[in-house]
Tab-separated table of C-alpha atoms and ligand atoms in Angstrom:
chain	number	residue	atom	x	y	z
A	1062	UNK	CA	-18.278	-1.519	-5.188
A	1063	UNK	CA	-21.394	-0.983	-2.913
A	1064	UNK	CA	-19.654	-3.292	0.320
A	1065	UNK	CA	-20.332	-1.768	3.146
A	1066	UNK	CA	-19.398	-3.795	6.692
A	1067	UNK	CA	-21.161	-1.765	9.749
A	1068	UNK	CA	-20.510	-3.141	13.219
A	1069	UNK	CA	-22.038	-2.567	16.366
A	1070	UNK	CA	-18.447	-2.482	18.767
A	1071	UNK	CA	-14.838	-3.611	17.269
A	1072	UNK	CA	-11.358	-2.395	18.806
A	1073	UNK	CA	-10.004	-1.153	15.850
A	1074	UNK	CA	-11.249	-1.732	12.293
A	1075	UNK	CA	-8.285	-1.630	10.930
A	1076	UNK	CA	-7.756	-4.897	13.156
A	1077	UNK	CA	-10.962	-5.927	11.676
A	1078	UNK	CA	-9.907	-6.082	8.336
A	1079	UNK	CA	-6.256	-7.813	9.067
A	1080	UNK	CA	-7.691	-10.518	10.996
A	1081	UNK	CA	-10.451	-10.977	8.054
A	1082	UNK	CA	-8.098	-10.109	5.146
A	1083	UNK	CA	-8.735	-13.364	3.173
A	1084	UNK	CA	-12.049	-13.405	3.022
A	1085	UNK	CA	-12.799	-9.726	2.330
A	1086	UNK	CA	-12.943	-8.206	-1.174
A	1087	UNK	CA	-10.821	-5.169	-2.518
A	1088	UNK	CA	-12.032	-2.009	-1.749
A	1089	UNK	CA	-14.341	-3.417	1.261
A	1090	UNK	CA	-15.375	-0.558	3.608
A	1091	UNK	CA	-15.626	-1.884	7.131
A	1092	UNK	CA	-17.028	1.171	9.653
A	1093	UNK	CA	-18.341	0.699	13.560
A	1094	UNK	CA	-20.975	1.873	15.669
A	1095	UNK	CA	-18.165	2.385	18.821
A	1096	UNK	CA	-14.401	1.513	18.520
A	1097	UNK	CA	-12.665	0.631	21.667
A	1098	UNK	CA	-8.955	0.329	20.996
A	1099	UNK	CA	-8.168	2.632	17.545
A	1100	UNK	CA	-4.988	3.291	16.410
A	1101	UNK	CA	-3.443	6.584	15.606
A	1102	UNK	CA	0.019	7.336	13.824
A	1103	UNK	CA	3.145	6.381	15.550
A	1104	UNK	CA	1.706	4.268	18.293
A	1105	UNK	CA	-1.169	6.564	19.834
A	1106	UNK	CA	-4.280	6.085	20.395
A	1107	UNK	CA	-7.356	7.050	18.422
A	1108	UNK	CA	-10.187	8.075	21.130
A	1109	UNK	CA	-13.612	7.140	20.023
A	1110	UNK	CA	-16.917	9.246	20.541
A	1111	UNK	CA	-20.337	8.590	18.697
A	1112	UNK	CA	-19.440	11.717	16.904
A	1113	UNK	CA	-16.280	10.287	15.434
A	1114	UNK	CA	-16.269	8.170	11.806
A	1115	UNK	CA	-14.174	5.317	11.938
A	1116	UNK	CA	-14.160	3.436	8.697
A	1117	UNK	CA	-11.308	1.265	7.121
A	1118	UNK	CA	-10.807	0.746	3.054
A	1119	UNK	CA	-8.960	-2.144	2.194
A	1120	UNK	CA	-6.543	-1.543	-1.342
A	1121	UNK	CA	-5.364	-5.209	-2.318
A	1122	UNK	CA	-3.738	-4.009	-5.306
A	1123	UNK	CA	-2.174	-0.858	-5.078
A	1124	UNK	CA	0.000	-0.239	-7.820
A	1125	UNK	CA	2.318	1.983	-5.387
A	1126	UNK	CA	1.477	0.860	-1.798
A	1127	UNK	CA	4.611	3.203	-0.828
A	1128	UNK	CA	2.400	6.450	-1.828
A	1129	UNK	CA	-1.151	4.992	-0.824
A	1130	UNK	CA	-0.753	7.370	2.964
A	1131	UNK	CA	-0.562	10.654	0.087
A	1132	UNK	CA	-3.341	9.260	-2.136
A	1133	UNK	CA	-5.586	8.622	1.078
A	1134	UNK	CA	-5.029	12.073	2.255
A	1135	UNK	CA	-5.905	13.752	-1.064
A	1136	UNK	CA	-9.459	11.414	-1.360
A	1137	UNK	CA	-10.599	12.321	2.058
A	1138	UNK	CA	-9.651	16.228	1.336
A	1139	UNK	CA	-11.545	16.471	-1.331
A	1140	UNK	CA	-14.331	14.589	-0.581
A	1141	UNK	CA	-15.007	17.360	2.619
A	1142	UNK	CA	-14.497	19.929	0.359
A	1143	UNK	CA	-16.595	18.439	-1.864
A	1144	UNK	CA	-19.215	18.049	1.000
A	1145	UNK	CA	-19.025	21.258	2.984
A	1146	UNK	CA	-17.693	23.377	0.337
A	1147	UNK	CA	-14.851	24.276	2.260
A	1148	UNK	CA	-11.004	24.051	1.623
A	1149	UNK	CA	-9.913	21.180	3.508
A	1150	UNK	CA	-6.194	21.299	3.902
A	1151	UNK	CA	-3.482	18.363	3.957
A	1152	UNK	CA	-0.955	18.228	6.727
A	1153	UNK	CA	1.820	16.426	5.086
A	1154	UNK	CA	1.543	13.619	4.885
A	1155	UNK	CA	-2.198	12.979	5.142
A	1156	UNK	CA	-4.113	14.834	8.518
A	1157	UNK	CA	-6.915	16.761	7.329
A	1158	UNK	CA	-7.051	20.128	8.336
A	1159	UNK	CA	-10.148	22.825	8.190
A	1160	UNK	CA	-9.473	26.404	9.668
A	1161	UNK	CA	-6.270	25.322	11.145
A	1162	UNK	CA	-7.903	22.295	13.388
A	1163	UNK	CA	-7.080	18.905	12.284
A	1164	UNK	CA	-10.695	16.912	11.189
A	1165	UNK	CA	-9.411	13.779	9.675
A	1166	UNK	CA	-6.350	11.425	10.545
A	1167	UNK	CA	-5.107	8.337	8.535
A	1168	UNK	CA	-3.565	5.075	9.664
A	1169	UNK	CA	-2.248	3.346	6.720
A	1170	UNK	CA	-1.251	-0.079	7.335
A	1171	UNK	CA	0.324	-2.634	5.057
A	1172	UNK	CA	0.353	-6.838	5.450
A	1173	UNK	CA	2.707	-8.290	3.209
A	1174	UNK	CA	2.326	-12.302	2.003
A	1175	UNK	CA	2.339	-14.254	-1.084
A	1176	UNK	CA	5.081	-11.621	-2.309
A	1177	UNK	CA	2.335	-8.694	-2.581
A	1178	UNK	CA	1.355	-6.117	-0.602
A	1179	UNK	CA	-2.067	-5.375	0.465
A	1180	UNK	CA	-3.112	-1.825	2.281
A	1181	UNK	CA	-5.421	-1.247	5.032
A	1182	UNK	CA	-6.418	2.690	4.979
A	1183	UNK	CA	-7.923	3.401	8.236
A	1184	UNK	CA	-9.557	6.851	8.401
A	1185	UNK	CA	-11.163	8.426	11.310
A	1186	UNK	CA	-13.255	11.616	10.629
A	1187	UNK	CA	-14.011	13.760	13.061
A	1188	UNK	CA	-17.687	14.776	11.994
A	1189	UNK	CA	-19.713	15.190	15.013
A	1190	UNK	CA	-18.271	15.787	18.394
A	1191	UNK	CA	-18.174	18.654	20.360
A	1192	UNK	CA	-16.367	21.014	21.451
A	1193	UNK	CA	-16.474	19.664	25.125
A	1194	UNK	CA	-15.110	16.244	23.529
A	1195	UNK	CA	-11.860	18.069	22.566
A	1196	UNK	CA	-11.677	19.944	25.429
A	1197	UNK	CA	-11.693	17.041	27.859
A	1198	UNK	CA	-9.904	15.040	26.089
A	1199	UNK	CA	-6.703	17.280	25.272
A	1200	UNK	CA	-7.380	17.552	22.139
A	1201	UNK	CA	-6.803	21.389	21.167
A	1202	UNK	CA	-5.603	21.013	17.787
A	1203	UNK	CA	-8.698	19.362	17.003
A	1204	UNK	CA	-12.289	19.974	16.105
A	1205	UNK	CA	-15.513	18.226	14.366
A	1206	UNK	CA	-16.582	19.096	10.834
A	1207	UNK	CA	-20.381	20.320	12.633
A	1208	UNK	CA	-18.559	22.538	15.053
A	1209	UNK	CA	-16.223	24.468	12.261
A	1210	UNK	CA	-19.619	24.402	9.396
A	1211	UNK	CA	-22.533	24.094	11.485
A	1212	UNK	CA	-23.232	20.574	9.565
A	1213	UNK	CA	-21.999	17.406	9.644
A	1214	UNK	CA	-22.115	15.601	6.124
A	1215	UNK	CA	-23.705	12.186	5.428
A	1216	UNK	CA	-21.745	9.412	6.623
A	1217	UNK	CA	-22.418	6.549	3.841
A	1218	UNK	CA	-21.497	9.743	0.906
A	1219	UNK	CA	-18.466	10.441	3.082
A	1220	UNK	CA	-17.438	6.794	3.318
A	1221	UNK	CA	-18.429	6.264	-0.302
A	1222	UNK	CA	-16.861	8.751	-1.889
A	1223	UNK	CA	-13.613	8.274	-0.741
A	1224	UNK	CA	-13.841	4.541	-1.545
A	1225	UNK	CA	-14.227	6.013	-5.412
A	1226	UNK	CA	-11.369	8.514	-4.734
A	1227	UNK	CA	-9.052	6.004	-3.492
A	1228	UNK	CA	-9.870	3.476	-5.940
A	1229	UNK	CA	-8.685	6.012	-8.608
A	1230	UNK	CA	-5.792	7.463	-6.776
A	1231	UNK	CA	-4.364	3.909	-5.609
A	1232	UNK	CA	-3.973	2.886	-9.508
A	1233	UNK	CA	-1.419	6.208	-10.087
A	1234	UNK	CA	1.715	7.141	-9.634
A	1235	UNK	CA	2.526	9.786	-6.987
A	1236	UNK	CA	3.558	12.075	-9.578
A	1237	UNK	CA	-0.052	11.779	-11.745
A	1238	UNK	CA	-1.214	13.334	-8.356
A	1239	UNK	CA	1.706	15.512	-7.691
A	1240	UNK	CA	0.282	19.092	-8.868
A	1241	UNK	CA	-3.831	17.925	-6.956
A	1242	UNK	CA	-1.862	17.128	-3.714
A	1243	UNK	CA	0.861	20.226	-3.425
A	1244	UNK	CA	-1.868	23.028	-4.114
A	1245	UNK	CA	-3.679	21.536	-1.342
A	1246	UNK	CA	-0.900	21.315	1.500
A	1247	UNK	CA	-0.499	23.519	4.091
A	1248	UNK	CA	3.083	21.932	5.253
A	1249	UNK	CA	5.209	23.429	2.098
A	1250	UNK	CA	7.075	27.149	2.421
A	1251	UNK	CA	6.192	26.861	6.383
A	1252	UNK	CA	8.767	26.339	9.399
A	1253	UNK	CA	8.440	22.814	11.053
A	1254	UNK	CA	8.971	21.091	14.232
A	1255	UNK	CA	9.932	16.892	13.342
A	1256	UNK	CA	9.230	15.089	16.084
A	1257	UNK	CA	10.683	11.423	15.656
A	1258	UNK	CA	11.521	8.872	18.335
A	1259	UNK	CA	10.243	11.583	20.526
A	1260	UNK	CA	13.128	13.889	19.823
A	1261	UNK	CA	12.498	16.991	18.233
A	1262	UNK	CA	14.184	19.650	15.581
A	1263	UNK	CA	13.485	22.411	13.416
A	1264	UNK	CA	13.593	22.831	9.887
A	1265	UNK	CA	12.369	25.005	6.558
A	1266	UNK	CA	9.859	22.382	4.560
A	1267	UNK	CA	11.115	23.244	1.384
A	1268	UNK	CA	8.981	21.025	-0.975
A	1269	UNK	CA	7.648	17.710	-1.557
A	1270	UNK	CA	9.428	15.054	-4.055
A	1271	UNK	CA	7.673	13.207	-6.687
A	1272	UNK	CA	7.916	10.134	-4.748
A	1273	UNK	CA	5.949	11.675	-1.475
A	1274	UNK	CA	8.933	12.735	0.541
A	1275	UNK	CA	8.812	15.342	2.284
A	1276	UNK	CA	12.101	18.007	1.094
A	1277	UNK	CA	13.690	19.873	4.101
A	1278	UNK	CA	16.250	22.351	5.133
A	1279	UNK	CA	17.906	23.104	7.755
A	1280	UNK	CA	22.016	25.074	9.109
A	1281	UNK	CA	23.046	21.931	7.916
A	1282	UNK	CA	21.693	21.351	4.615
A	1283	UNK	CA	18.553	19.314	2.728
A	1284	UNK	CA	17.289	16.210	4.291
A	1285	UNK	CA	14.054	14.548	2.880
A	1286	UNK	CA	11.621	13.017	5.682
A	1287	UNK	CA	9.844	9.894	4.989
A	1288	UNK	CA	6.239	9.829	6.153
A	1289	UNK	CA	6.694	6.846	8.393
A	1290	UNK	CA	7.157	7.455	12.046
A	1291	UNK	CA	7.303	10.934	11.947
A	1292	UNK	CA	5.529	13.470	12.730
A	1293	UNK	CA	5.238	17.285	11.205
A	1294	UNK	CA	4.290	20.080	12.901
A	1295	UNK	CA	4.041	23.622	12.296
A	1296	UNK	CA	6.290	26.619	14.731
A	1297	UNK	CA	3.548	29.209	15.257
A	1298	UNK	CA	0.395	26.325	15.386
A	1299	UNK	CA	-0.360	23.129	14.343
A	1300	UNK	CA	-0.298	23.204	10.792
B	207	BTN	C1	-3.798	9.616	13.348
B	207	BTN	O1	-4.010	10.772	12.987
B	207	BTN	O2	-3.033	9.358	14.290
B	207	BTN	C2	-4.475	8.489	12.606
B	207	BTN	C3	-5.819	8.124	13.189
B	207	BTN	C4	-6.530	7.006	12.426
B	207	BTN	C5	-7.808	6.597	13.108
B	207	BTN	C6	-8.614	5.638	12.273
B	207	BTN	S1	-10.229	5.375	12.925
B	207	BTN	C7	-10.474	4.048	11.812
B	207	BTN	C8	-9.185	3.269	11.739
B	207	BTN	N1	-9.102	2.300	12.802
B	207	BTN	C9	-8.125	2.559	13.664
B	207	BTN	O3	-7.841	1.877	14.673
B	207	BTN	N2	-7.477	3.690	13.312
B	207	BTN	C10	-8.027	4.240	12.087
């Protein structure tokens, strides 16, 4: 499992490994010098800056593609953590979050044929930049691993490491990883704002169910939140 694709320029390499998918093998990493079109969550972009790690894992078999967003979160948490020696938070369902700034987001993407599903995990680490990236691009809620430690960790041991993680975590069930994943997310016990479709509401995030959803309350009851095109946020800050 030593693959390792690095490009010089690519729009997204997520893209990368869809339009390549037959040819690649599982658990390929394919990273890029410069990415000029990524993809974020629910239709944003995904700025680039040489400081950024862009790097795409692609899971042909994943024995519960449903839950492979969760297990991608938990791999890249505690490979930082692992790294730095620092608690690296997960925003449910998988933004990666160090002294309340988010350092990590995931684009999961699945491509369905031949009745299975394959899953591209697209992770972008922010390792490097500084803080005059963030500030000029908008970004408040955001900051590089070298600006919150001081250091930035290798990026092959980063990239490889969560290749290993993610090869475990893809073969289990969401509940093998239930008890790992809770004690390591900041989004439980904490008032929320859920943004979907661009409208907003507020709610108590009571838990998370064994199968990944997110377990909410608000005046007029539980709801559960599906990971999908939604996004979590916290009242008081971003978390
Ligand atoms: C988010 O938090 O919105 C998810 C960001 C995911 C960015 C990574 S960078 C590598 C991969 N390629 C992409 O185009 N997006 C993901």
């Amino acid at each position: 499992m030593n693959n390792i694709i690095e490009l010089e320029e690519i729009d997204s390499t997520n893209n990368y490994i869809r339009n390549n998918i037959k040819e690649l093998p599982d658990y390929v990493i394919v990273t890029a010098k410069k990415q000029n079109g990524g993809k974020g969550r629910r239709g944003h972009i995904w700025i680039d800056d040489k400081g950024m790690l862009p790097f795409s894992i692609l899971i042909t078999e994943p024995a519960y593609p449903e839950t492979v967003p969760l297990c991608a979160g938990l791999a890249v948490s505690k490979t930082i953590e692992e790294k730095c020696g620092e608690k690296a938070w997960i925003k449910w369902p998988n933004d990666i979050v160090m002294r309340g700034k988010k350092i990590c987001g995931i684009l999961c993407e699945s491509v369905c044929a031949d009745e299975k599903t394959e899953i591209i995990c697209g992770i972008g680490i922010n390792l490097a930049q500084s803080f005059e990236f963030f500030k000029s691009a908008g970004l408040p809620y955001a900051a590089s691993i070298e600006i919150l430690t001081g250091k930035a960790p290798k990026r092959t041991e980063l990239m490889e490491s969560v290749r290993e993680k993610l090869a475990e975590f893809s073969k289990k069930s969401f509940g093998e990883l239930y008890d790992e994943y809770k004690s390591r997310c900041v989004t439980i016990g904490k008032s929320i704002r859920i943004i979907r479709n661009g409208e907003e509401k507020t709610a108590f995030a009571k838990d998370i169910a064994y199968g990944g959803v997110l377990i909410c309350e608000d005046e007029n009851g539980e709801f559960e939140v599906n990971s999908g095109e939604v996004s979590v946020r916290g009242l008081m800050d971003y978390t």
